Amino acid sequence: MAETHLTPRNIPDRLEGRGARLLKSWESLLFVVACLIFLGNSLASPYFLDPWNLSDATFNFTEKAMIAFAMALVIISGEIDLSVASIIALASTAMGYAVQLGFDTPALVVIGLSVGLICGAINGLLITGLGLPSIVVTIGTMSLFRGLSFIILGDQAFTGYPDSFSWFGQGYVWWVFSFEFTLFVALAVAYGVVLHKTNFGRSVYAIGNNQTAALFSGIRVARIKFILFLLTGLMAGLASICLTSRLGSTRPSIALGWELEVVTMVVLGGVNILGGSGTVPGVVLAAVIMGMVTFGFGLLNVPGIVMSIFIGLLLISVIALPILWRRARRRLAH
Amino acid sequence: MMAKFLRNRELLLVGAIAVLLALITWRFPPFVAPANLARVYNDTSILIILALGQMAVILTRCIDLSMAANLALSGMVAAMLNAAFPGLPIPLVILAAMALGTLLGMINGALVWKLDIPPIVVTLGTLTIYRGLIFLLSGGKWINAHQMSDAFKALPRAELIGFPVLSWLSLVMIGLVFLLMSRTALGRAFYAVGGNPHAAVYTGIDVGRTRFSAYCLSGALAGLSGYLWVSRYAVAYVDIAAGFELDIIAACVIGGISIAGGIGTVAGAVLGALFLGVIKNALPVINISPFAQLAISGMVIIIAVAVNARAERRKGRVILRKAEAV
């Protein structure tokens, strides 16, 4: 997105100790919100804290969170990918088509992941190769990929997935821990390490803060951005496998509107939409919060659309509150 | 001469639409009959009105993802007003829809102006809030044709000098926005703020207030479109125009309005919307499945940005040639 802030980026007022910083961090705020929602949910329904129930609740965020991790990296690098939900639809359509041709589970997984990678590569090539703005390119590919699913499927649905395929969305690795949740945890650790502990992760921040400076300091900006778009494509392919397996069918309208939910999750997780800052733990907390809110409202029989009001208010208020707080403090100091 | 033609986005678009029409005529000659073209224009009118508002917002380096939700909420309120008070004069209902639309736009604008929250985040948030509010207001129920008064439904369809009022309204809006853009200080401020916000501040333009005005305009036009949409299709429900925000932005992008702000014209926005409208109306008559519409408009958007990107590239001092490429 175009830059909007006319003031310099936030520079800490003074150097603070590690403990104080942690307490004041975005992640602690999110942690408190998550605890409050847990408390609210368990007060609202006596069934909420049942382990199987909580395990069910994780399905509300695991698939979106997989994409949100890759999206977080893309947004930190100053770009955006709005085509992820359409990649899910296209990958799911391709897998459904393969089922009709008699392919079995291993082939389906390969097809799902490959379609994701190809779509990601198309985005990446258009954005880094031609130097086009990612928000517009991915609005275009979002229509294109979803449109291809509509051309193939029309108003039909693909079903008849093999039994072994259902494990990805419905199987359990150990006791109540579903395959999806395990994957979510593994990916959270992997993305956390990549973003916070490697040169690659540092380069992503550098690109988001100042692309030209990053280029001059020897970072291969175009290549890294291309890899990031490959990653969102791959994660969308992975999410498509889980979602298709969980639903057991493919419709062209599958995962409709998820791109905005994933972006909301990332921004709620404290990633600056203008690039340059954000953490993986923040995104994990935001995913849990959004999943638990959805689930809690479901327990209370509140329609999903009313939940969206809450998510919207949460998104705007968590971003507005620190700004208001900083202003109030400055006014008091004077 | 050819290069000059290629550099003029509006002429390029007129050319593209002409080629498109020629291709359609080759497969289905009656499409270019004046009566049919008027129908296509009428069908695209609402998209044109919305694209005008989005253009003003994008010019100031912002974006309004909440326009379709705003349209749906204003339209639902207009329909509910009409269902509850059938005697209320239609102009009052339209004014109410526009006032509500403006108010919703003001909320977006105020959050961007006063709190300095990035526009994409603000409108992403208000998009879900406005949609949710429709549900709260209506309880998820539909308002159907038989609950609306005849006058309410008849206005956009009524004929005036051979054309429906809907078409005339969009022409009036094009005229008004054109005057605003080319003849007023506010119109110039939109371009200045998007072209270079820092420079705009030094010339005495209030960047925040200008963006706020752009959101008010997009809100008012979304409110008007809300009434038009609901009365034209004679039904109001929660999911009206779901996903339409991306069509509106697509129309602007095809019309050569730079997403980075500062570049774009009223003619471009109108032509961009018409281009999408022609495609949408032509597909069924030339025997292409309407399911292909989404994929085709996706291709068109990508081609349009690729063509426009050449002209948009900023000409600064190039120290390292590769720095421009990324």
PDB file of N, CA, C and O in Angstrom, chain A residues 3-5 130 132 136 140-144 146-147 150-151 154-155 211 215-216 260 263-264 273 303 305-306 308-309 312-313 319-320 323-324 327, chain B residues 61 114-121 124-125 127-129 132-133 135-136 211 238 246 253 259 291-292 294-295 298-299 302 305 309 313 320 323 326:
ATOM      1  N   GLU A   3       2.295   4.767   1.174  1.00  0.00           N
ATOM      2  CA  GLU A   3       2.577   5.216   2.530  1.00  0.00           C
ATOM      3  C   GLU A   3       1.589   6.293   2.931  1.00  0.00           C
ATOM      4  O   GLU A   3       1.157   7.089   2.107  1.00  0.00           O
ATOM      5  N   THR A   4       1.195   6.278   4.189  1.00  0.00           N
ATOM      6  CA  THR A   4       0.218   7.265   4.622  1.00  0.00           C
ATOM      7  C   THR A   4       0.749   8.110   5.764  1.00  0.00           C
ATOM      8  O   THR A   4       0.290   9.211   5.969  1.00  0.00           O
ATOM      9  N   HIS A   5       1.728   7.568   6.511  1.00  0.00           N
ATOM     10  CA  HIS A   5       2.193   8.307   7.667  1.00  0.00           C
ATOM     11  C   HIS A   5       3.158   9.400   7.240  1.00  0.00           C
ATOM     12  O   HIS A   5       4.068   9.166   6.483  1.00  0.00           O
ATOM     13  N   LEU A 130       7.728  -7.786 -13.434  1.00  0.00           N
ATOM     14  CA  LEU A 130       7.260  -6.599 -14.151  1.00  0.00           C
ATOM     15  C   LEU A 130       7.209  -5.378 -13.249  1.00  0.00           C
ATOM     16  O   LEU A 130       6.914  -4.279 -13.711  1.00  0.00           O
ATOM     17  N   LEU A 132       5.033  -4.665 -10.812  1.00  0.00           N
ATOM     18  CA  LEU A 132       3.671  -4.143 -10.654  1.00  0.00           C
ATOM     19  C   LEU A 132       3.294  -4.126  -9.170  1.00  0.00           C
ATOM     20  O   LEU A 132       3.810  -4.912  -8.389  1.00  0.00           O
ATOM     21  N   VAL A 136      -2.829  -4.707  -6.676  1.00  0.00           N
ATOM     22  CA  VAL A 136      -3.634  -4.780  -7.894  1.00  0.00           C
ATOM     23  C   VAL A 136      -3.436  -6.120  -8.598  1.00  0.00           C
ATOM     24  O   VAL A 136      -4.393  -6.733  -9.072  1.00  0.00           O
ATOM     25  N   GLY A 140      -6.291  -8.977  -9.390  1.00  0.00           N
ATOM     26  CA  GLY A 140      -6.480  -9.583 -10.711  1.00  0.00           C
ATOM     27  C   GLY A 140      -6.395 -11.097 -10.663  1.00  0.00           C
ATOM     28  O   GLY A 140      -7.295 -11.787 -11.145  1.00  0.00           O
ATOM     29  N   THR A 141      -5.332 -11.623 -10.037  1.00  0.00           N
ATOM     30  CA  THR A 141      -5.196 -13.083 -10.014  1.00  0.00           C
ATOM     31  C   THR A 141      -6.264 -13.706  -9.114  1.00  0.00           C
ATOM     32  O   THR A 141      -6.662 -14.844  -9.327  1.00  0.00           O
ATOM     33  N   MET A 142      -6.743 -12.926  -8.143  1.00  0.00           N
ATOM     34  CA  MET A 142      -7.836 -13.430  -7.314  1.00  0.00           C
ATOM     35  C   MET A 142      -9.057 -13.744  -8.174  1.00  0.00           C
ATOM     36  O   MET A 142      -9.643 -14.824  -8.066  1.00  0.00           O
ATOM     37  N   SER A 143      -9.423 -12.822  -9.072  1.00  0.00           N
ATOM     38  CA  SER A 143     -10.537 -13.092  -9.988  1.00  0.00           C
ATOM     39  C   SER A 143     -10.178 -14.210 -10.950  1.00  0.00           C
ATOM     40  O   SER A 143     -10.994 -15.076 -11.255  1.00  0.00           O
ATOM     41  N   LEU A 144      -8.941 -14.181 -11.442  1.00  0.00           N
ATOM     42  CA  LEU A 144      -8.521 -15.161 -12.448  1.00  0.00           C
ATOM     43  C   LEU A 144      -8.581 -16.586 -11.882  1.00  0.00           C
ATOM     44  O   LEU A 144      -9.203 -17.471 -12.483  1.00  0.00           O
ATOM     45  N   ARG A 146     -10.073 -17.774  -9.150  1.00  0.00           N
ATOM     46  CA  ARG A 146     -11.432 -18.166  -8.762  1.00  0.00           C
ATOM     47  C   ARG A 146     -12.252 -18.418 -10.023  1.00  0.00           C
ATOM     48  O   ARG A 146     -13.036 -19.360 -10.097  1.00  0.00           O
ATOM     49  N   GLY A 147     -12.032 -17.560 -11.039  1.00  0.00           N
ATOM     50  CA  GLY A 147     -12.766 -17.709 -12.299  1.00  0.00           C
ATOM     51  C   GLY A 147     -12.478 -19.041 -12.967  1.00  0.00           C
ATOM     52  O   GLY A 147     -13.386 -19.681 -13.504  1.00  0.00           O
ATOM     53  N   PHE A 150     -14.534 -21.585 -11.424  1.00  0.00           N
ATOM     54  CA  PHE A 150     -15.919 -21.485 -11.878  1.00  0.00           C
ATOM     55  C   PHE A 150     -16.087 -22.067 -13.274  1.00  0.00           C
ATOM     56  O   PHE A 150     -17.088 -22.716 -13.573  1.00  0.00           O
ATOM     57  N   ILE A 151     -15.086 -21.842 -14.150  1.00  0.00           N
ATOM     58  CA  ILE A 151     -15.180 -22.378 -15.516  1.00  0.00           C
ATOM     59  C   ILE A 151     -15.201 -23.908 -15.463  1.00  0.00           C
ATOM     60  O   ILE A 151     -15.978 -24.556 -16.157  1.00  0.00           O
ATOM     61  N   GLY A 154     -18.499 -24.724 -12.807  1.00  0.00           N
ATOM     62  CA  GLY A 154     -19.838 -24.150 -12.993  1.00  0.00           C
ATOM     63  C   GLY A 154     -20.547 -24.108 -11.659  1.00  0.00           C
ATOM     64  O   GLY A 154     -20.003 -23.611 -10.687  1.00  0.00           O
ATOM     65  N   ASP A 155     -21.770 -24.647 -11.602  1.00  0.00           N
ATOM     66  CA  ASP A 155     -22.447 -24.680 -10.301  1.00  0.00           C
ATOM     67  C   ASP A 155     -22.439 -26.096  -9.728  1.00  0.00           C
ATOM     68  O   ASP A 155     -23.248 -26.448  -8.893  1.00  0.00           O
ATOM     69  N   GLN A 211      13.097  -0.501   0.993  1.00  0.00           N
ATOM     70  CA  GLN A 211      13.444  -1.413  -0.079  1.00  0.00           C
ATOM     71  C   GLN A 211      14.726  -1.007  -0.800  1.00  0.00           C
ATOM     72  O   GLN A 211      15.584  -1.840  -1.099  1.00  0.00           O
ATOM     73  N   LEU A 215      18.264  -3.011  -1.002  1.00  0.00           N
ATOM     74  CA  LEU A 215      18.897  -3.384  -2.269  1.00  0.00           C
ATOM     75  C   LEU A 215      20.356  -2.949  -2.270  1.00  0.00           C
ATOM     76  O   LEU A 215      21.254  -3.706  -2.652  1.00  0.00           O
ATOM     77  N   PHE A 216      20.604  -1.723  -1.787  1.00  0.00           N
ATOM     78  CA  PHE A 216      21.972  -1.203  -1.793  1.00  0.00           C
ATOM     79  C   PHE A 216      22.853  -1.944  -0.800  1.00  0.00           C
ATOM     80  O   PHE A 216      24.068  -1.943  -0.929  1.00  0.00           O
ATOM     81  N   LEU A 260      -9.634 -11.613   3.111  1.00  0.00           N
ATOM     82  CA  LEU A 260      -9.772 -10.496   4.041  1.00  0.00           C
ATOM     83  C   LEU A 260      -9.643 -10.971   5.489  1.00  0.00           C
ATOM     84  O   LEU A 260      -9.080 -10.279   6.336  1.00  0.00           O
ATOM     85  N   VAL A 263      -5.912 -11.422   6.146  1.00  0.00           N
ATOM     86  CA  VAL A 263      -5.249 -10.131   6.331  1.00  0.00           C
ATOM     87  C   VAL A 263      -5.623  -9.546   7.693  1.00  0.00           C
ATOM     88  O   VAL A 263      -4.774  -9.013   8.410  1.00  0.00           O
ATOM     89  N   THR A 264      -6.901  -9.679   8.071  1.00  0.00           N
ATOM     90  CA  THR A 264      -7.330  -9.194   9.384  1.00  0.00           C
ATOM     91  C   THR A 264      -6.532  -9.873  10.491  1.00  0.00           C
ATOM     92  O   THR A 264      -6.064  -9.238  11.432  1.00  0.00           O
ATOM     93  N   ILE A 273       0.680  -2.920   8.435  1.00  0.00           N
ATOM     94  CA  ILE A 273       0.234  -3.136   7.058  1.00  0.00           C
ATOM     95  C   ILE A 273       1.141  -2.402   6.073  1.00  0.00           C
ATOM     96  O   ILE A 273       1.188  -2.714   4.890  1.00  0.00           O
ATOM     97  N   PRO A 303     -25.218 -15.504  15.182  1.00  0.00           N
ATOM     98  CA  PRO A 303     -24.851 -15.746  13.787  1.00  0.00           C
ATOM     99  C   PRO A 303     -23.455 -15.231  13.460  1.00  0.00           C
ATOM    100  O   PRO A 303     -22.987 -14.259  14.061  1.00  0.00           O
ATOM    101  N   ILE A 305     -22.292 -13.526  11.142  1.00  0.00           N
ATOM    102  CA  ILE A 305     -22.142 -12.171  10.626  1.00  0.00           C
ATOM    103  C   ILE A 305     -22.071 -11.156  11.766  1.00  0.00           C
ATOM    104  O   ILE A 305     -21.407 -10.126  11.654  1.00  0.00           O
ATOM    105  N   VAL A 306     -22.711 -11.467  12.889  1.00  0.00           N
ATOM    106  CA  VAL A 306     -22.632 -10.565  14.039  1.00  0.00           C
ATOM    107  C   VAL A 306     -21.221 -10.627  14.627  1.00  0.00           C
ATOM    108  O   VAL A 306     -20.650  -9.628  15.056  1.00  0.00           O
ATOM    109  N   SER A 308     -18.674 -10.909  12.927  1.00  0.00           N
ATOM    110  CA  SER A 308     -17.801 -10.085  12.094  1.00  0.00           C
ATOM    111  C   SER A 308     -17.789  -8.638  12.580  1.00  0.00           C
ATOM    112  O   SER A 308     -16.787  -7.948  12.431  1.00  0.00           O
ATOM    113  N   ILE A 309     -18.901  -8.176  13.163  1.00  0.00           N
ATOM    114  CA  ILE A 309     -18.897  -6.820  13.734  1.00  0.00           C
ATOM    115  C   ILE A 309     -17.834  -6.751  14.826  1.00  0.00           C
ATOM    116  O   ILE A 309     -17.045  -5.822  14.903  1.00  0.00           O
ATOM    117  N   GLY A 312     -14.341  -6.746  13.399  1.00  0.00           N
ATOM    118  CA  GLY A 312     -14.055  -5.442  12.804  1.00  0.00           C
ATOM    119  C   GLY A 312     -13.739  -4.410  13.871  1.00  0.00           C
ATOM    120  O   GLY A 312     -12.769  -3.658  13.769  1.00  0.00           O
ATOM    121  N   LEU A 313     -14.576  -4.385  14.930  1.00  0.00           N
ATOM    122  CA  LEU A 313     -14.340  -3.439  16.021  1.00  0.00           C
ATOM    123  C   LEU A 313     -13.017  -3.725  16.715  1.00  0.00           C
ATOM    124  O   LEU A 313     -12.262  -2.817  17.034  1.00  0.00           O
ATOM    125  N   ILE A 319      -5.883  -1.234  16.991  1.00  0.00           N
ATOM    126  CA  ILE A 319      -4.907  -0.405  16.304  1.00  0.00           C
ATOM    127  C   ILE A 319      -5.023   1.048  16.757  1.00  0.00           C
ATOM    128  O   ILE A 319      -4.036   1.761  16.869  1.00  0.00           O
ATOM    129  N   ALA A 320      -6.260   1.457  17.087  1.00  0.00           N
ATOM    130  CA  ALA A 320      -6.462   2.844  17.496  1.00  0.00           C
ATOM    131  C   ALA A 320      -5.996   3.076  18.937  1.00  0.00           C
ATOM    132  O   ALA A 320      -5.465   4.137  19.250  1.00  0.00           O
ATOM    133  N   ILE A 323      -2.427   4.204  19.637  1.00  0.00           N
ATOM    134  CA  ILE A 323      -2.220   5.548  19.108  1.00  0.00           C
ATOM    135  C   ILE A 323      -2.815   6.577  20.074  1.00  0.00           C
ATOM    136  O   ILE A 323      -2.174   7.575  20.432  1.00  0.00           O
ATOM    137  N   LEU A 324      -4.046   6.303  20.535  1.00  0.00           N
ATOM    138  CA  LEU A 324      -4.698   7.217  21.478  1.00  0.00           C
ATOM    139  C   LEU A 324      -3.908   7.294  22.792  1.00  0.00           C
ATOM    140  O   LEU A 324      -3.734   8.350  23.362  1.00  0.00           O
ATOM    141  N   ARG A 327      -0.855   9.373  22.456  1.00  0.00           N
ATOM    142  CA  ARG A 327      -1.195  10.797  22.413  1.00  0.00           C
ATOM    143  C   ARG A 327      -1.526  11.329  23.797  1.00  0.00           C
ATOM    144  O   ARG A 327      -1.090  12.405  24.190  1.00  0.00           O
TER     145      ARG A 327
ATOM    146  N   ARG B  61      -4.257   8.512  -2.388  1.00  0.00           N
ATOM    147  CA  ARG B  61      -3.421   7.426  -1.863  1.00  0.00           C
ATOM    148  C   ARG B  61      -4.118   6.613  -0.794  1.00  0.00           C
ATOM    149  O   ARG B  61      -3.465   6.060   0.083  1.00  0.00           O
ATOM    150  N   LYS B 114      -8.008  11.354  11.774  1.00  0.00           N
ATOM    151  CA  LYS B 114      -7.700  11.699  13.163  1.00  0.00           C
ATOM    152  C   LYS B 114      -6.818  10.673  13.859  1.00  0.00           C
ATOM    153  O   LYS B 114      -6.060  11.009  14.750  1.00  0.00           O
ATOM    154  N   LEU B 115      -6.970   9.398  13.488  1.00  0.00           N
ATOM    155  CA  LEU B 115      -6.201   8.381  14.190  1.00  0.00           C
ATOM    156  C   LEU B 115      -5.028   7.876  13.372  1.00  0.00           C
ATOM    157  O   LEU B 115      -4.229   7.084  13.850  1.00  0.00           O
ATOM    158  N   ASP B 116      -4.963   8.311  12.095  1.00  0.00           N
ATOM    159  CA  ASP B 116      -3.808   7.939  11.303  1.00  0.00           C
ATOM    160  C   ASP B 116      -3.677   6.422  11.123  1.00  0.00           C
ATOM    161  O   ASP B 116      -2.587   5.888  11.058  1.00  0.00           O
ATOM    162  N   ILE B 117      -4.823   5.717  11.095  1.00  0.00           N
ATOM    163  CA  ILE B 117      -4.786   4.273  10.862  1.00  0.00           C
ATOM    164  C   ILE B 117      -4.712   4.069   9.343  1.00  0.00           C
ATOM    165  O   ILE B 117      -5.386   4.772   8.599  1.00  0.00           O
ATOM    166  N   PRO B 118      -3.888   3.121   8.866  1.00  0.00           N
ATOM    167  CA  PRO B 118      -3.800   2.907   7.416  1.00  0.00           C
ATOM    168  C   PRO B 118      -5.187   2.640   6.801  1.00  0.00           C
ATOM    169  O   PRO B 118      -5.953   1.861   7.357  1.00  0.00           O
ATOM    170  N   PRO B 119      -5.508   3.285   5.670  1.00  0.00           N
ATOM    171  CA  PRO B 119      -6.846   3.186   5.070  1.00  0.00           C
ATOM    172  C   PRO B 119      -7.298   1.756   4.807  1.00  0.00           C
ATOM    173  O   PRO B 119      -8.460   1.424   4.988  1.00  0.00           O
ATOM    174  N   ILE B 120      -6.364   0.896   4.398  1.00  0.00           N
ATOM    175  CA  ILE B 120      -6.762  -0.471   4.065  1.00  0.00           C
ATOM    176  C   ILE B 120      -7.254  -1.190   5.323  1.00  0.00           C
ATOM    177  O   ILE B 120      -8.211  -1.961   5.269  1.00  0.00           O
ATOM    178  N   VAL B 121      -6.660  -0.882   6.480  1.00  0.00           N
ATOM    179  CA  VAL B 121      -7.087  -1.508   7.732  1.00  0.00           C
ATOM    180  C   VAL B 121      -8.442  -0.947   8.170  1.00  0.00           C
ATOM    181  O   VAL B 121      -9.351  -1.690   8.554  1.00  0.00           O
ATOM    182  N   LEU B 124     -11.155  -2.242   5.857  1.00  0.00           N
ATOM    183  CA  LEU B 124     -11.327  -3.684   6.071  1.00  0.00           C
ATOM    184  C   LEU B 124     -12.173  -3.907   7.319  1.00  0.00           C
ATOM    185  O   LEU B 124     -13.071  -4.751   7.342  1.00  0.00           O
ATOM    186  N   GLY B 125     -11.882  -3.130   8.355  1.00  0.00           N
ATOM    187  CA  GLY B 125     -12.650  -3.235   9.593  1.00  0.00           C
ATOM    188  C   GLY B 125     -14.087  -2.784   9.407  1.00  0.00           C
ATOM    189  O   GLY B 125     -15.027  -3.493   9.782  1.00  0.00           O
ATOM    190  N   LEU B 127     -15.768  -2.544   6.704  1.00  0.00           N
ATOM    191  CA  LEU B 127     -16.458  -3.451   5.772  1.00  0.00           C
ATOM    192  C   LEU B 127     -17.204  -4.540   6.539  1.00  0.00           C
ATOM    193  O   LEU B 127     -18.396  -4.778   6.309  1.00  0.00           O
ATOM    194  N   THR B 128     -16.513  -5.169   7.487  1.00  0.00           N
ATOM    195  CA  THR B 128     -17.175  -6.253   8.216  1.00  0.00           C
ATOM    196  C   THR B 128     -18.206  -5.693   9.195  1.00  0.00           C
ATOM    197  O   THR B 128     -19.248  -6.287   9.405  1.00  0.00           O
ATOM    198  N   ILE B 129     -17.911  -4.500   9.761  1.00  0.00           N
ATOM    199  CA  ILE B 129     -18.862  -3.920  10.711  1.00  0.00           C
ATOM    200  C   ILE B 129     -20.163  -3.545  10.000  1.00  0.00           C
ATOM    201  O   ILE B 129     -21.259  -3.876  10.456  1.00  0.00           O
ATOM    202  N   GLY B 132     -22.195  -6.516   9.150  1.00  0.00           N
ATOM    203  CA  GLY B 132     -22.812  -7.069  10.351  1.00  0.00           C
ATOM    204  C   GLY B 132     -24.008  -6.240  10.794  1.00  0.00           C
ATOM    205  O   GLY B 132     -25.036  -6.779  11.213  1.00  0.00           O
ATOM    206  N   LEU B 133     -23.896  -4.896  10.663  1.00  0.00           N
ATOM    207  CA  LEU B 133     -24.990  -4.017  11.071  1.00  0.00           C
ATOM    208  C   LEU B 133     -26.251  -4.295  10.264  1.00  0.00           C
ATOM    209  O   LEU B 133     -27.361  -4.215  10.790  1.00  0.00           O
ATOM    210  N   PHE B 135     -27.243  -7.083   9.213  1.00  0.00           N
ATOM    211  CA  PHE B 135     -27.889  -8.250   9.809  1.00  0.00           C
ATOM    212  C   PHE B 135     -28.624  -7.858  11.081  1.00  0.00           C
ATOM    213  O   PHE B 135     -29.760  -8.264  11.310  1.00  0.00           O
ATOM    214  N   LEU B 136     -27.959  -7.040  11.918  1.00  0.00           N
ATOM    215  CA  LEU B 136     -28.593  -6.626  13.167  1.00  0.00           C
ATOM    216  C   LEU B 136     -29.881  -5.862  12.895  1.00  0.00           C
ATOM    217  O   LEU B 136     -30.884  -6.044  13.572  1.00  0.00           O
ATOM    218  N   ARG B 211      -8.400  13.874   2.522  1.00  0.00           N
ATOM    219  CA  ARG B 211      -8.744  12.450   2.481  1.00  0.00           C
ATOM    220  C   ARG B 211     -10.129  12.226   3.060  1.00  0.00           C
ATOM    221  O   ARG B 211     -10.916  11.434   2.543  1.00  0.00           O
ATOM    222  N   VAL B 238     -28.891  -9.169   3.298  1.00  0.00           N
ATOM    223  CA  VAL B 238     -27.580  -8.896   3.903  1.00  0.00           C
ATOM    224  C   VAL B 238     -26.450  -8.925   2.867  1.00  0.00           C
ATOM    225  O   VAL B 238     -25.566  -8.085   2.880  1.00  0.00           O
ATOM    226  N   LEU B 246     -14.363  -5.167  -4.976  1.00  0.00           N
ATOM    227  CA  LEU B 246     -13.224  -5.469  -5.835  1.00  0.00           C
ATOM    228  C   LEU B 246     -13.534  -5.131  -7.292  1.00  0.00           C
ATOM    229  O   LEU B 246     -12.659  -4.713  -8.038  1.00  0.00           O
ATOM    230  N   VAL B 253      -8.792   0.585 -11.704  1.00  0.00           N
ATOM    231  CA  VAL B 253      -7.463   0.166 -12.164  1.00  0.00           C
ATOM    232  C   VAL B 253      -7.445   0.058 -13.686  1.00  0.00           C
ATOM    233  O   VAL B 253      -6.517   0.524 -14.338  1.00  0.00           O
ATOM    234  N   ILE B 259      -2.922   3.136  -8.341  1.00  0.00           N
ATOM    235  CA  ILE B 259      -3.190   2.743  -6.958  1.00  0.00           C
ATOM    236  C   ILE B 259      -2.230   3.470  -6.017  1.00  0.00           C
ATOM    237  O   ILE B 259      -2.476   3.590  -4.829  1.00  0.00           O
ATOM    238  N   PHE B 291     -19.887 -18.131 -16.257  1.00  0.00           N
ATOM    239  CA  PHE B 291     -18.915 -18.547 -15.249  1.00  0.00           C
ATOM    240  C   PHE B 291     -17.505 -18.082 -15.617  1.00  0.00           C
ATOM    241  O   PHE B 291     -16.634 -17.998 -14.769  1.00  0.00           O
ATOM    242  N   ALA B 292     -17.294 -17.803 -16.928  1.00  0.00           N
ATOM    243  CA  ALA B 292     -15.966 -17.373 -17.370  1.00  0.00           C
ATOM    244  C   ALA B 292     -15.717 -15.902 -17.062  1.00  0.00           C
ATOM    245  O   ALA B 292     -14.598 -15.419 -17.180  1.00  0.00           O
ATOM    246  N   LEU B 294     -15.528 -14.082 -14.387  1.00  0.00           N
ATOM    247  CA  LEU B 294     -14.564 -13.757 -13.343  1.00  0.00           C
ATOM    248  C   LEU B 294     -13.135 -13.904 -13.870  1.00  0.00           C
ATOM    249  O   LEU B 294     -12.291 -13.029 -13.671  1.00  0.00           O
ATOM    250  N   ALA B 295     -12.879 -15.017 -14.567  1.00  0.00           N
ATOM    251  CA  ALA B 295     -11.530 -15.261 -15.080  1.00  0.00           C
ATOM    252  C   ALA B 295     -11.152 -14.208 -16.105  1.00  0.00           C
ATOM    253  O   ALA B 295     -10.030 -13.697 -16.109  1.00  0.00           O
ATOM    254  N   GLY B 298     -10.393 -10.954 -14.462  1.00  0.00           N
ATOM    255  CA  GLY B 298      -9.079 -11.067 -13.819  1.00  0.00           C
ATOM    256  C   GLY B 298      -7.949 -10.826 -14.801  1.00  0.00           C
ATOM    257  O   GLY B 298      -7.021 -10.061 -14.532  1.00  0.00           O
ATOM    258  N   MET B 299      -8.048 -11.465 -15.987  1.00  0.00           N
ATOM    259  CA  MET B 299      -7.033 -11.277 -17.028  1.00  0.00           C
ATOM    260  C   MET B 299      -6.957  -9.805 -17.427  1.00  0.00           C
ATOM    261  O   MET B 299      -5.871  -9.238 -17.580  1.00  0.00           O
ATOM    262  N   ILE B 302      -5.115  -7.687 -14.923  1.00  0.00           N
ATOM    263  CA  ILE B 302      -3.663  -7.883 -14.951  1.00  0.00           C
ATOM    264  C   ILE B 302      -3.056  -7.186 -16.168  1.00  0.00           C
ATOM    265  O   ILE B 302      -2.041  -6.496 -16.061  1.00  0.00           O
ATOM    266  N   VAL B 305      -3.064  -3.344 -15.559  1.00  0.00           N
ATOM    267  CA  VAL B 305      -1.992  -2.813 -14.705  1.00  0.00           C
ATOM    268  C   VAL B 305      -0.655  -2.893 -15.412  1.00  0.00           C
ATOM    269  O   VAL B 305       0.173  -2.001 -15.269  1.00  0.00           O
ATOM    270  N   ALA B 309       1.464   0.377 -15.893  1.00  0.00           N
ATOM    271  CA  ALA B 309       2.658   0.496 -15.062  1.00  0.00           C
ATOM    272  C   ALA B 309       3.778   1.224 -15.785  1.00  0.00           C
ATOM    273  O   ALA B 309       4.553   1.941 -15.175  1.00  0.00           O
ATOM    274  N   ARG B 313       5.689   4.645 -13.946  1.00  0.00           N
ATOM    275  CA  ARG B 313       7.000   4.546 -13.308  1.00  0.00           C
ATOM    276  C   ARG B 313       7.576   5.934 -13.050  1.00  0.00           C
ATOM    277  O   ARG B 313       7.641   6.776 -13.922  1.00  0.00           O
ATOM    278  N   LEU B 320      21.202   3.592  -9.465  1.00  0.00           N
ATOM    279  CA  LEU B 320      21.457   2.201  -9.800  1.00  0.00           C
ATOM    280  C   LEU B 320      20.235   1.738 -10.593  1.00  0.00           C
ATOM    281  O   LEU B 320      19.119   1.824 -10.114  1.00  0.00           O
ATOM    282  N   ALA B 323      17.600  -0.530  -9.077  1.00  0.00           N
ATOM    283  CA  ALA B 323      16.759  -0.043  -7.992  1.00  0.00           C
ATOM    284  C   ALA B 323      15.355   0.286  -8.495  1.00  0.00           C
ATOM    285  O   ALA B 323      14.383   0.227  -7.762  1.00  0.00           O
ATOM    286  N   VAL B 326      12.869  -3.233  -8.978  1.00  0.00           N
ATOM    287  CA  VAL B 326      12.207  -4.057  -7.956  1.00  0.00           C
ATOM    288  C   VAL B 326      10.877  -3.483  -7.488  1.00  0.00           C
ATOM    289  O   VAL B 326      10.585  -2.346  -7.714  1.00  0.00           O
TER     290      VAL B 326
END
